mmCIF file of C-alpha atoms in Angstrom:
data_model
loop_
_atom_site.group_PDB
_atom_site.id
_atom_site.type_symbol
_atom_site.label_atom_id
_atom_site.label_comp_id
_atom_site.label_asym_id
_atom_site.label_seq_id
_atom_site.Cartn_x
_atom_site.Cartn_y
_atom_site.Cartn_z
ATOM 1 C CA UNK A 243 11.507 -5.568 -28.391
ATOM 2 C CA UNK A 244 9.991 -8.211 -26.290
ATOM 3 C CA UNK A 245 7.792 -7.619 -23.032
ATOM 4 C CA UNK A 246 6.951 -9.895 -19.824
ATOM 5 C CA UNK A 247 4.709 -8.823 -17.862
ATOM 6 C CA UNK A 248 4.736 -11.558 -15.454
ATOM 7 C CA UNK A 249 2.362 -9.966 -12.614
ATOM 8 C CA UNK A 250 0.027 -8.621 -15.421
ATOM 9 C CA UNK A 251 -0.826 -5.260 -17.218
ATOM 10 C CA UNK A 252 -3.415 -3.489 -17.960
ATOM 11 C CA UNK A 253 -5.028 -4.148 -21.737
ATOM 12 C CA UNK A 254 -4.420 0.079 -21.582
ATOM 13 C CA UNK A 255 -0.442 -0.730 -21.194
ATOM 14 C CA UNK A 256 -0.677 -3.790 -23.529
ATOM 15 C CA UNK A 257 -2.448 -1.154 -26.243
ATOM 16 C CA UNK A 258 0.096 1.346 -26.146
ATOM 17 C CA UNK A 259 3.015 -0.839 -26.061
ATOM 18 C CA UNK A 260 1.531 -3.171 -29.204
ATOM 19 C CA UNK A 261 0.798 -0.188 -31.047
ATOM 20 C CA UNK A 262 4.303 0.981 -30.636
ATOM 21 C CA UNK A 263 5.990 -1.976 -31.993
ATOM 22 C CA UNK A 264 6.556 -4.280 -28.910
ATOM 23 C CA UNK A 265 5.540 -7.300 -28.510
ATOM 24 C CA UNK A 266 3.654 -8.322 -24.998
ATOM 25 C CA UNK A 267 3.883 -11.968 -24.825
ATOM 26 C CA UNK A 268 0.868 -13.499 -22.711
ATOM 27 C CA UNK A 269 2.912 -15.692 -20.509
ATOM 28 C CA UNK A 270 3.253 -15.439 -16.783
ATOM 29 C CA UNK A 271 6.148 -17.886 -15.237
ATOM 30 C CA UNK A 272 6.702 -18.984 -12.116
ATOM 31 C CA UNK A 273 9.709 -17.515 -10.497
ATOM 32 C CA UNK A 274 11.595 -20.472 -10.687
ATOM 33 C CA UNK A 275 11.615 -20.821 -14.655
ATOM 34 C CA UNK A 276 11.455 -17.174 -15.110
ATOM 35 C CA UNK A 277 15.211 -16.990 -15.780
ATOM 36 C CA UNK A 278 14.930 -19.801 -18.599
ATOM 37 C CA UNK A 279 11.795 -18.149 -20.288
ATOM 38 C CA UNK A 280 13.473 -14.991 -20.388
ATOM 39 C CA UNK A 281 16.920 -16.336 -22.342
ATOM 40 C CA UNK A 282 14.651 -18.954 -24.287
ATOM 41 C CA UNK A 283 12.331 -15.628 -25.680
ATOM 42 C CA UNK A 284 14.893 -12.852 -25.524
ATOM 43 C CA UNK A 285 12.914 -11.016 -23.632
ATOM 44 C CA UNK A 286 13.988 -7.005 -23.510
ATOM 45 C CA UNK A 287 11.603 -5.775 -21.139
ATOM 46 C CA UNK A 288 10.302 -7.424 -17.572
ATOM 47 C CA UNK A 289 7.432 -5.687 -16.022
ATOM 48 C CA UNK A 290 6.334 -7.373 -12.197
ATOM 49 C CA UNK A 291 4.055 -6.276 -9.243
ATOM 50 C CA UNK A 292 4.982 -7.381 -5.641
ATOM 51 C CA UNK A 293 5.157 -11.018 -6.878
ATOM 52 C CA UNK A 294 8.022 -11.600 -9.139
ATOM 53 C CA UNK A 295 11.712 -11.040 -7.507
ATOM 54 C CA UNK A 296 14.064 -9.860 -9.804
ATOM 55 C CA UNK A 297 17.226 -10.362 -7.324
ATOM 56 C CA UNK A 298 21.099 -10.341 -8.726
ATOM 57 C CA UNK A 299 21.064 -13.698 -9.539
ATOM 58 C CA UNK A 300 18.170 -13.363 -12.274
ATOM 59 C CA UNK A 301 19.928 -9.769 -13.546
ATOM 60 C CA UNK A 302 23.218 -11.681 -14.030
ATOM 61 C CA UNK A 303 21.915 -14.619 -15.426
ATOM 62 C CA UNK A 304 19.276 -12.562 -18.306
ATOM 63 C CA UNK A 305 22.021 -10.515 -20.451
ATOM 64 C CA UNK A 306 19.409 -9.819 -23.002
ATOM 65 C CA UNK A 307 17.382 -7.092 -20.082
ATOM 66 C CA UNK A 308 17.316 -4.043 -20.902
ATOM 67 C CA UNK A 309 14.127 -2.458 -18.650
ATOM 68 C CA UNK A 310 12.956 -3.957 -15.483
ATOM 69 C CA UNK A 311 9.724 -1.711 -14.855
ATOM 70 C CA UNK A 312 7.706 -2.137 -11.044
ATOM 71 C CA UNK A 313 4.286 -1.744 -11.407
ATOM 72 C CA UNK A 314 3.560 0.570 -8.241
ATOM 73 C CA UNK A 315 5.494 2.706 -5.907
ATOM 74 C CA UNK A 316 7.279 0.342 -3.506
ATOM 75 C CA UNK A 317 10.394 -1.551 -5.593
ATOM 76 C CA UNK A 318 11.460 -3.774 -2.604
ATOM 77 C CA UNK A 319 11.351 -6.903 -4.780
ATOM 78 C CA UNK A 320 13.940 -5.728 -7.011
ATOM 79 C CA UNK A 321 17.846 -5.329 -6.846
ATOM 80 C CA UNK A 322 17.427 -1.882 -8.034
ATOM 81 C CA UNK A 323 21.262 -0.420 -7.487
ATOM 82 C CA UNK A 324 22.168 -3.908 -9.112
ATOM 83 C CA UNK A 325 20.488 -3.846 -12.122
ATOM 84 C CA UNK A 326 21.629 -0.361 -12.780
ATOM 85 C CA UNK A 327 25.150 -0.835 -12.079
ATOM 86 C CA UNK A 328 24.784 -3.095 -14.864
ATOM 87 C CA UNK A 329 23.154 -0.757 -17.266
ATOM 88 C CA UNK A 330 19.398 -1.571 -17.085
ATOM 89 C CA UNK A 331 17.141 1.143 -16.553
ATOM 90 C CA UNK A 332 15.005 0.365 -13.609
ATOM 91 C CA UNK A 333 11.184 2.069 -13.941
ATOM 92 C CA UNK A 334 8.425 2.386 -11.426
ATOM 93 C CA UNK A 335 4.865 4.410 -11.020
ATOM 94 C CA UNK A 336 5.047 5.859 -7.982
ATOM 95 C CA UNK A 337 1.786 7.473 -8.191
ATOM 96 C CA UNK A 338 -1.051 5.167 -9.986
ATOM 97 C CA UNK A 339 -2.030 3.477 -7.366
ATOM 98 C CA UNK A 340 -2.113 6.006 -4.591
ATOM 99 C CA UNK A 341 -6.043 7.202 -4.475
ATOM 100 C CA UNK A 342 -6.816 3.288 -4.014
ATOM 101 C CA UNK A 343 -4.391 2.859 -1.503
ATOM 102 C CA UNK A 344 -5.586 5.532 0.393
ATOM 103 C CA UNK A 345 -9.008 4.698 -0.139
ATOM 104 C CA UNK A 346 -8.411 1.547 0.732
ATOM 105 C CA UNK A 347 -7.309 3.149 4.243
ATOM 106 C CA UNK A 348 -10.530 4.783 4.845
ATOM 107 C CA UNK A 349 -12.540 1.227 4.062
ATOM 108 C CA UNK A 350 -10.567 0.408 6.606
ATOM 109 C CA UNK A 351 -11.128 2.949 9.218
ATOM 110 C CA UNK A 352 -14.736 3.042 8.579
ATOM 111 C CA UNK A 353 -14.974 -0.795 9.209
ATOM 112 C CA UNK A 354 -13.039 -0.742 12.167
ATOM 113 C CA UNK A 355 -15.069 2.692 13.573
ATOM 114 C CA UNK A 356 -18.710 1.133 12.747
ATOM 115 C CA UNK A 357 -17.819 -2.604 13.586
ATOM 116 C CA UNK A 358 -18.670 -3.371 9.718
ATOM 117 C CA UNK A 359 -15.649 -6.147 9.779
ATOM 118 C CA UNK A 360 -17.387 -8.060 12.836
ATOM 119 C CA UNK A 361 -20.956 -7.450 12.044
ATOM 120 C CA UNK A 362 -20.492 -8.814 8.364
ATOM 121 C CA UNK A 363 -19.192 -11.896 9.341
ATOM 122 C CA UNK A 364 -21.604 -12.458 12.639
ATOM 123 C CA UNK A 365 -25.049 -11.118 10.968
ATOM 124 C CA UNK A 366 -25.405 -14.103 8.387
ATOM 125 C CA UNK A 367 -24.755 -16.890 11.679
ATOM 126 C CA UNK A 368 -26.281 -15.131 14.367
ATOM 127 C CA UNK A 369 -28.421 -11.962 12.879
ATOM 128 C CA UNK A 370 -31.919 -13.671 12.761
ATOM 129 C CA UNK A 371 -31.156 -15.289 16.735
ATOM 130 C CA UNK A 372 -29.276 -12.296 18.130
ATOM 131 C CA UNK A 373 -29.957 -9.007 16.466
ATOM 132 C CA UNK A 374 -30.758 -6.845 19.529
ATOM 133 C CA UNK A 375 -27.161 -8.233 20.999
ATOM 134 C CA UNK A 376 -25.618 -7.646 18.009
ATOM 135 C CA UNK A 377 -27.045 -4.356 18.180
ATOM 136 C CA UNK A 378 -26.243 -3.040 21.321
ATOM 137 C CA UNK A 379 -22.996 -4.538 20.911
ATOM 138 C CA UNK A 380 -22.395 -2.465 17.684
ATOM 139 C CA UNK A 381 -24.079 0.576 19.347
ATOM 140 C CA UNK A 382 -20.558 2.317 20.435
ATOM 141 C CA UNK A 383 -19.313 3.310 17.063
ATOM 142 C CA UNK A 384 -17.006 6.756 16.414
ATOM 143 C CA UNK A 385 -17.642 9.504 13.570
ATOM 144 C CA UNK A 386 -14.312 9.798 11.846
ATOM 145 C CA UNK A 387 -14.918 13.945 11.290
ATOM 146 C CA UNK A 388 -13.170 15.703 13.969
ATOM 147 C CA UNK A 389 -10.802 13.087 15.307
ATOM 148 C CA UNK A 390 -7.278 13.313 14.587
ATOM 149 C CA UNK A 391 -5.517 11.367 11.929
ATOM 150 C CA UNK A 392 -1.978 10.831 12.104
ATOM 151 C CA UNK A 393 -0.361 9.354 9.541
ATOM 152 C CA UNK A 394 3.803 8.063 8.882
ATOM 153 C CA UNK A 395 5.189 8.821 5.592
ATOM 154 C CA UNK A 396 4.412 11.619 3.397
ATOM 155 C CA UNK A 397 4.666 10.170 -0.284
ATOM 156 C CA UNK A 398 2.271 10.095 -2.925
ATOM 157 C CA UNK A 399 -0.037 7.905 -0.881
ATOM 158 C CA UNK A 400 0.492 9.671 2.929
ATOM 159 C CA UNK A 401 -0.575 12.950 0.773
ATOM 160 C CA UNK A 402 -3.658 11.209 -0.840
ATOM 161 C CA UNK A 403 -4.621 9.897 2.885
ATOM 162 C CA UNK A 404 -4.025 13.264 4.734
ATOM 163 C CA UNK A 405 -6.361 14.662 1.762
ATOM 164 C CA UNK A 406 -9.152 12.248 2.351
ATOM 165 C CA UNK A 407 -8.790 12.651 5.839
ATOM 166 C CA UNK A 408 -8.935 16.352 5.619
ATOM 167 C CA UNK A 409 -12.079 16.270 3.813
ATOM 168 C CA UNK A 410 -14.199 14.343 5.931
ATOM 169 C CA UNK A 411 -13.161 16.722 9.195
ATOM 170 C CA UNK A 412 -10.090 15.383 10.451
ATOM 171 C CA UNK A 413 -7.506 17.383 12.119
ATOM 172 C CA UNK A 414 -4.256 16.074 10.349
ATOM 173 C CA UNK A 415 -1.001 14.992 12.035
ATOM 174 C CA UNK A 416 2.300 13.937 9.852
ATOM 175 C CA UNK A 417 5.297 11.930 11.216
ATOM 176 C CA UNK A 418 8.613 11.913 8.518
ATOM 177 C CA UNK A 419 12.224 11.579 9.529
ATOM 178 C CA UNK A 420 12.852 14.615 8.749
ATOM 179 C CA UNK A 421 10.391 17.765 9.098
ATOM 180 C CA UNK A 422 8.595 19.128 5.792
ATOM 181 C CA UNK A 423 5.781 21.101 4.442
ATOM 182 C CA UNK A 424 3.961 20.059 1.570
ATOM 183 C CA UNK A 425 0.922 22.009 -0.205
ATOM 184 C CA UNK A 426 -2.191 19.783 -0.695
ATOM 185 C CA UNK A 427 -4.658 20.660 -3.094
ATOM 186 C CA UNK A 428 -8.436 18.820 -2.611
ATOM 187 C CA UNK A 429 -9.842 19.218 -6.550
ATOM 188 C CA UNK A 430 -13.440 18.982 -6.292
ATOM 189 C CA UNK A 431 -16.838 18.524 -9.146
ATOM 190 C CA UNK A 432 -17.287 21.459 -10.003
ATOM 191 C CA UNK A 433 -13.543 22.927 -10.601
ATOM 192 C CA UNK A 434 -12.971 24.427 -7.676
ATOM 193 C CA UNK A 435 -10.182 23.771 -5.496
ATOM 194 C CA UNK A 436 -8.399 24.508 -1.754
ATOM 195 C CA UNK A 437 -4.584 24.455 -1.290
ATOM 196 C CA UNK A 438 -3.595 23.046 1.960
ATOM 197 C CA UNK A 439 -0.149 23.749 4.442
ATOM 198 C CA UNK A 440 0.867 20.561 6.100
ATOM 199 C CA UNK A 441 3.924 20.442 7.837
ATOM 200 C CA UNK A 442 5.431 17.092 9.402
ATOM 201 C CA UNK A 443 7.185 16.311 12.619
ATOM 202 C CA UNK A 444 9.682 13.654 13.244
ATOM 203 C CA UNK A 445 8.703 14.011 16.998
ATOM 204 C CA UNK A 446 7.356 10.557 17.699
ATOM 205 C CA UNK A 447 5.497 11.333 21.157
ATOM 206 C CA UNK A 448 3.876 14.215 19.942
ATOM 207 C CA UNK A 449 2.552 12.491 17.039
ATOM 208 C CA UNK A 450 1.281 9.868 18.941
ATOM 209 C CA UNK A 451 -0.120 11.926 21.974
ATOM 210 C CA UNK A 452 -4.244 12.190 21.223
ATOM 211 C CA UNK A 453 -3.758 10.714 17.817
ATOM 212 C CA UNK A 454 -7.355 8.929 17.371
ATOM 213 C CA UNK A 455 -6.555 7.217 14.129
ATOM 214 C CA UNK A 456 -2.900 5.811 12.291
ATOM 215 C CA UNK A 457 -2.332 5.070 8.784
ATOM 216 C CA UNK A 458 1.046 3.900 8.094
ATOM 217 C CA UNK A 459 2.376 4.386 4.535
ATOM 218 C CA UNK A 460 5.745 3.843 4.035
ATOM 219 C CA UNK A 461 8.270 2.031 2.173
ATOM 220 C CA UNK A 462 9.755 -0.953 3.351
ATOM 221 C CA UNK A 463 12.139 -0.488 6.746
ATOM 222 C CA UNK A 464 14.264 -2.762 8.392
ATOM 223 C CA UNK A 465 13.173 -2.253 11.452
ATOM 224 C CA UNK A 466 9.899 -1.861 13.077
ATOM 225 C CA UNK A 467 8.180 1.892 13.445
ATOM 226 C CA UNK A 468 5.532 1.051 15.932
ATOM 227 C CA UNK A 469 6.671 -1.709 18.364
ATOM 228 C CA UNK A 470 6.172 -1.834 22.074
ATOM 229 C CA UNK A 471 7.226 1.561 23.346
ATOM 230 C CA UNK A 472 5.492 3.034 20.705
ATOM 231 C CA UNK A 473 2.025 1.228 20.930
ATOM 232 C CA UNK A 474 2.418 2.305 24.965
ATOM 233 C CA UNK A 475 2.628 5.988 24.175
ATOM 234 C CA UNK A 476 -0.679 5.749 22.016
ATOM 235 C CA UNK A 477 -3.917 6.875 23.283
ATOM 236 C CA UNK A 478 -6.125 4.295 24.994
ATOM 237 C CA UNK A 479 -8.530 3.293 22.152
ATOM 238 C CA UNK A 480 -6.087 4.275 18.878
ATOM 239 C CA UNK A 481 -7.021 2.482 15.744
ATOM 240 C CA UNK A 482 -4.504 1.621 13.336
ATOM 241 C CA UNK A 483 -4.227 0.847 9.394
ATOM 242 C CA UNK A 484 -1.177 -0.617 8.134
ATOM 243 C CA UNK A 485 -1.574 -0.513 3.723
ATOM 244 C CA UNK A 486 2.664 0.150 3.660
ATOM 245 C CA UNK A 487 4.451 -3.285 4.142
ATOM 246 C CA UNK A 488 4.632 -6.128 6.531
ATOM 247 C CA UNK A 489 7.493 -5.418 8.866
ATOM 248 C CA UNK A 490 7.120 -1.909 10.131
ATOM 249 C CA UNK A 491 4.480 -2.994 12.462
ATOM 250 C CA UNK A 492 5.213 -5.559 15.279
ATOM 251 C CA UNK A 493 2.151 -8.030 14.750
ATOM 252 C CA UNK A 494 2.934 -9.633 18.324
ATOM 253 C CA UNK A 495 3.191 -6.469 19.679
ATOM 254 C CA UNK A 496 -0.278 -5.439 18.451
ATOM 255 C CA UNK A 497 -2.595 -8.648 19.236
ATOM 256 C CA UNK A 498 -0.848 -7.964 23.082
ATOM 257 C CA UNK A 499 -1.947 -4.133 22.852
ATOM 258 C CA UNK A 500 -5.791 -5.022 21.372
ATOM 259 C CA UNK A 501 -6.168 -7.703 24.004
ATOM 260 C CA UNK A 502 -5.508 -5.457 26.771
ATOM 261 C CA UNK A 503 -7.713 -2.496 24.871
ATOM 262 C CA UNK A 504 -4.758 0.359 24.145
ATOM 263 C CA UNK A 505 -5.934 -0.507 20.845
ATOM 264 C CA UNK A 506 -9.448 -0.407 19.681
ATOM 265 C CA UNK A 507 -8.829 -1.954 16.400
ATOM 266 C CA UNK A 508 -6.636 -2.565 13.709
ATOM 267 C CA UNK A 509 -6.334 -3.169 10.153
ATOM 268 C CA UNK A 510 -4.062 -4.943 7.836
ATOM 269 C CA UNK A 511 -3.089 -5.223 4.522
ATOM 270 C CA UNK A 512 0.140 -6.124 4.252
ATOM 271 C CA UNK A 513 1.858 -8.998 6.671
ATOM 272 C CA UNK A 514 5.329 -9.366 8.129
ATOM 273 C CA UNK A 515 4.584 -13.437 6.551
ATOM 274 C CA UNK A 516 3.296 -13.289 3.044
ATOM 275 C CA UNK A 517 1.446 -15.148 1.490
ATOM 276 C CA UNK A 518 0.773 -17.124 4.759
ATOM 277 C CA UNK A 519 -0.099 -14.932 7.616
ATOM 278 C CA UNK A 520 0.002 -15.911 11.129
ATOM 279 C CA UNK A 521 -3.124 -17.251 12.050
ATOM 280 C CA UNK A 522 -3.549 -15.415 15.704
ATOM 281 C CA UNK A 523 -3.910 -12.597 12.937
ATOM 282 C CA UNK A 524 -6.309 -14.232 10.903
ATOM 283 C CA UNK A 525 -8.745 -14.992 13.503
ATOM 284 C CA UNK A 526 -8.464 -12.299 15.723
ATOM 285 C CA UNK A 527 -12.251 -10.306 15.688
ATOM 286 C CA UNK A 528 -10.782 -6.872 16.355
ATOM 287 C CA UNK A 529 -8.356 -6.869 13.056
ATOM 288 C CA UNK A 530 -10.058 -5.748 9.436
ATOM 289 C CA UNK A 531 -7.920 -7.701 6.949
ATOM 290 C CA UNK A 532 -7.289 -7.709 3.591
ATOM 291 C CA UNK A 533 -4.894 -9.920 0.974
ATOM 292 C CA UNK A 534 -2.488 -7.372 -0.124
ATOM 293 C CA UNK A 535 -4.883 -5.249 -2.487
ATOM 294 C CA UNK A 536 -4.264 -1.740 -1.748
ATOM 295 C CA UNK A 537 -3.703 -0.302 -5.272
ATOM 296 C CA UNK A 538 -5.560 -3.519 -6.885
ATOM 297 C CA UNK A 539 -8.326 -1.479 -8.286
ATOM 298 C CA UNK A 540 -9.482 -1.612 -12.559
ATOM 299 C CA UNK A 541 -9.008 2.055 -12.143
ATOM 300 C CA UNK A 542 -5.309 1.865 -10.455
ATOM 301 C CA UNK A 543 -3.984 -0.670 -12.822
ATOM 302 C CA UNK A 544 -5.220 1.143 -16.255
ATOM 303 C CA UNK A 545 -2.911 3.874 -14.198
ATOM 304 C CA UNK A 546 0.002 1.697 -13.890
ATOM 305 C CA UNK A 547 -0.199 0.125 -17.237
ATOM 306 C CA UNK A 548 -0.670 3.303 -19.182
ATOM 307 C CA UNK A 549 2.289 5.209 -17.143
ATOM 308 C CA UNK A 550 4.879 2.003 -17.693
ATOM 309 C CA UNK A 551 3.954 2.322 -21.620
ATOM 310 C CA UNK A 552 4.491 5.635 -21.639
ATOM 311 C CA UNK A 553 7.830 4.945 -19.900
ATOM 312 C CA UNK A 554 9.192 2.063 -21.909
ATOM 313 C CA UNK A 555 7.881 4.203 -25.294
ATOM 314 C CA UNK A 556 9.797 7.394 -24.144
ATOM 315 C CA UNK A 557 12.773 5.446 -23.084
ATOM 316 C CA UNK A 558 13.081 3.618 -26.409
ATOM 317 C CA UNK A 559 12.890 6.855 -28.765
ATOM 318 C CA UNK A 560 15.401 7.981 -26.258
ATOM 319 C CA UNK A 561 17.643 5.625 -26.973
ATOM 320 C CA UNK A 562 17.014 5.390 -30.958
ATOM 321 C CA UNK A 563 18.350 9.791 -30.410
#
């Protein structure tokens, strides 16, 4: 069976699939001739990322799919309901990539907390003429232990970010739709381990009331979760991460709320205009930004490419039964 993995995979993925009997070709297409290459090579199995949209017109159009596999959690990009309807098995890793994302939150937080975003760009143009203003300008930081993280969703990555958050001090607040308790366990060096209660609320205003610090980590909505009467029931000085997608945050909305100082900061990694974001965004000095790389780590994608090997292999013997 033939494999494209036209946003990448891992030489871990590549390995295991090879030493099963498929064959990885090394092309990536652009989405407009990715229809063509796919009849041309009757190709069985198409792996993407966020990049390549595999939409009803490409699933009608490439008879010879038989696996469409999403490297990472989100599957947005893909006619999922489609595809199965029409007997292709549809394969994500929900999981892989959820330490970096969350990780990836924290940089984020810690930037925005210790000015690291602003001082990193200012200190090589103005650090050997202004250092003492840069200083004292930098001066009025915030310790992350003890301030209260809330964060939307409660997936694979909300968990890994309530964890983090839990271990450096944080008291932890969880927003869902519906209410739910999860139990957490932090692992640590030297085997020992702590089991955590969390409970969500779908209680907007309480979630937001004395919330010092907002990660949002959803999937895609069509509709915005923080807008205007949101961002006006947050506490003056909130800082905000959004690592979900670019939509569920009104980016008008927030430059208004950082300009008049309800927010202290925000970062982004995801934008409601990808790959060109607007550029009040881009040059705004109280935003931490970031191209779309939350789960873009070595360690995340040997994750994702071992777990959609293990998939395909499992699914094939499967079938062979």
């Amino acid at each position: 069976m033939k494999v494209l993995a036209n946003d990448g995979i891992s030489k871990t993925g590549e390995l295991a699939l090879t030493e099963a009997g498929f064959e990885v070709l090394p092309n990536r297409v652009a989405q407009n001739h990715v229809i063509n290459f796919i009849n041309e090579n009757n190709v069985d199995i198409l792996l993407v990322r966020s990049a390549t949209k595999v939409r009803q017109d490409l699933i009608d159009a490439c008879p010879s799919l038989k696996i469409i596999g999403r490297g990472g959690i989100g599957m947005d990009n893909i006619d999922v309901d489609y595809a199965k309807s029409k007997g292709i098995k549809v394969i994500n890793t929900p999981t892989a990539s959820s330490k970096s994302v969350a990780e990836l939150v924290f940089g984020h937080f810690f930037a925005l907390a210790r000015f690291l975003h602003e001082s990193n760009r200012l200190m090589p143009l103005e650090g050997e003429t202004h250092f003492d203003a840069m200083k004292k300008s930098f001066s009025k930081a915030y310790e992350l232990s003890g301030k209260t993280l809330g964060v939307i969703g409660f997936g694979s990555i909300g968990q890994e970010v309530v964890k983090m958050g839990i271990a450096l001090g944080m008291k932890i607040k969880v927003l869902t739709k519906n209410p739910k308790t999860r139990v957490l366990t932090l692992d640590f060096f030297d085997g020992q381990n702590l089991n955590f209660e969390i409970t969500s609320t779908n209680d907007m205003d309480a979630f937001l009331k004395d919330t010092d610090f907002i990660s949002i980590n959803t999937p895609k909505t069509n509709e915005y979760i923080i807008d205007t009467p949101q961002f006006e029931k947050m506490k003056d000085g909130v800082y905000i991460v959004n690592t979900a997608r670019g939509g569920v945050i009104n980016e008008v909305a927030l430059i208004d709320f950082i300009e008049s100082e309800k927010v202290a900061g925000a970062a982004l990694d995801v934008f409601e205009n990808e790959p060109t974001p607007e550029l009040p965004l881009l040059m705004n000095p109280a935003l931490s930004l970031s191209p779309h790389v939350g789960g873009n780590t070595i360690d995340a994608q040997e994750k994702i490419g071992a777990e959609l090997a293990e998939q395909i292999i499992k699914l094939q013997k499967e079938t062979i039964r």
